[in-house]
Amino acid sequence: MNWFIAFTLIGMSFAAPLFFRKWILRLKLRELFMAALGVSFLLWFLNRERTVLEE
């Protein structure tokens, strides 16, 4: 299940620029920074859940 989540996130990260290229070009630097914060928080949360399940 964890591998499925990881591959899904990787696939989405590769596919998103193709779908949202025009939308991304309109974004400001602050919005990109907020999006990066959200992604890093999501990865931290998934990693924390995985370590809790392993223990």
Short mmCIF file of C-alpha atoms in Angstrom, two decimals:
data_model
loop_
_atom_site.label_atom_id
_atom_site.label_comp_id
_atom_site.label_asym_id
_atom_site.label_seq_id
_atom_site.Cartn_x
_atom_site.Cartn_y
_atom_site.Cartn_z
CA MET A 1 0.00 0.00 0.00
CA ASN A 2 2.84 2.39 0.83
CA TRP A 3 4.45 1.65 -2.53
CA PHE A 4 1.14 2.40 -4.25
CA ILE A 5 0.96 5.79 -2.51
CA ALA A 6 4.58 6.56 -3.38
CA PHE A 7 4.17 5.67 -7.06
CA THR A 8 0.92 7.63 -7.22
CA LEU A 9 2.62 10.74 -5.81
CA ILE A 10 5.55 10.36 -8.21
CA GLY A 11 3.20 9.87 -11.17
CA MET A 12 1.13 12.89 -10.20
CA SER A 13 4.27 15.02 -9.81
CA PHE A 14 5.31 14.08 -13.36
CA ALA A 15 1.84 14.40 -14.90
CA ALA A 16 0.78 17.67 -13.21
CA PRO A 17 3.11 19.97 -15.23
CA LEU A 18 1.73 18.55 -18.48
CA PHE A 19 -1.87 19.25 -17.50
CA PHE A 20 -1.35 22.53 -15.64
CA ARG A 21 1.45 24.15 -17.66
CA LYS A 22 -0.51 27.29 -18.52
CA TRP A 23 -1.91 27.48 -14.98
CA ILE A 24 1.54 27.06 -13.40
CA LEU A 25 2.98 29.85 -15.56
CA ARG A 26 0.42 32.25 -14.08
CA LEU A 27 1.28 31.35 -10.49
CA LYS A 28 3.29 33.73 -8.37
CA LEU A 29 6.36 32.71 -6.41
CA ARG A 30 4.45 32.94 -3.12
CA GLU A 31 1.81 30.49 -4.35
CA LEU A 32 4.49 28.04 -5.50
CA PHE A 33 6.11 28.31 -2.06
CA MET A 34 2.80 27.57 -0.36
CA ALA A 35 2.26 24.57 -2.66
CA ALA A 36 5.74 23.26 -1.81
CA LEU A 37 4.95 23.64 1.90
CA GLY A 38 1.72 21.68 1.44
CA VAL A 39 3.49 18.86 -0.43
CA SER A 40 6.26 18.64 2.18
CA PHE A 41 3.66 18.53 4.97
CA LEU A 42 1.79 15.75 3.14
CA LEU A 43 4.98 13.72 2.74
CA TRP A 44 5.85 14.25 6.43
CA PHE A 45 2.36 13.16 7.47
CA LEU A 46 2.50 9.99 5.33
CA ASN A 47 5.96 9.17 6.67
CA ARG A 48 4.77 9.68 10.26
CA GLU A 49 1.75 7.42 9.68
CA ARG A 50 4.01 4.73 8.21
CA THR A 51 6.39 4.79 11.18
CA VAL A 52 3.47 4.63 13.60
CA LEU A 53 2.08 1.59 11.77
CA GLU A 54 5.46 -0.16 11.76
CA GLU A 55 5.95 0.19 15.52
#
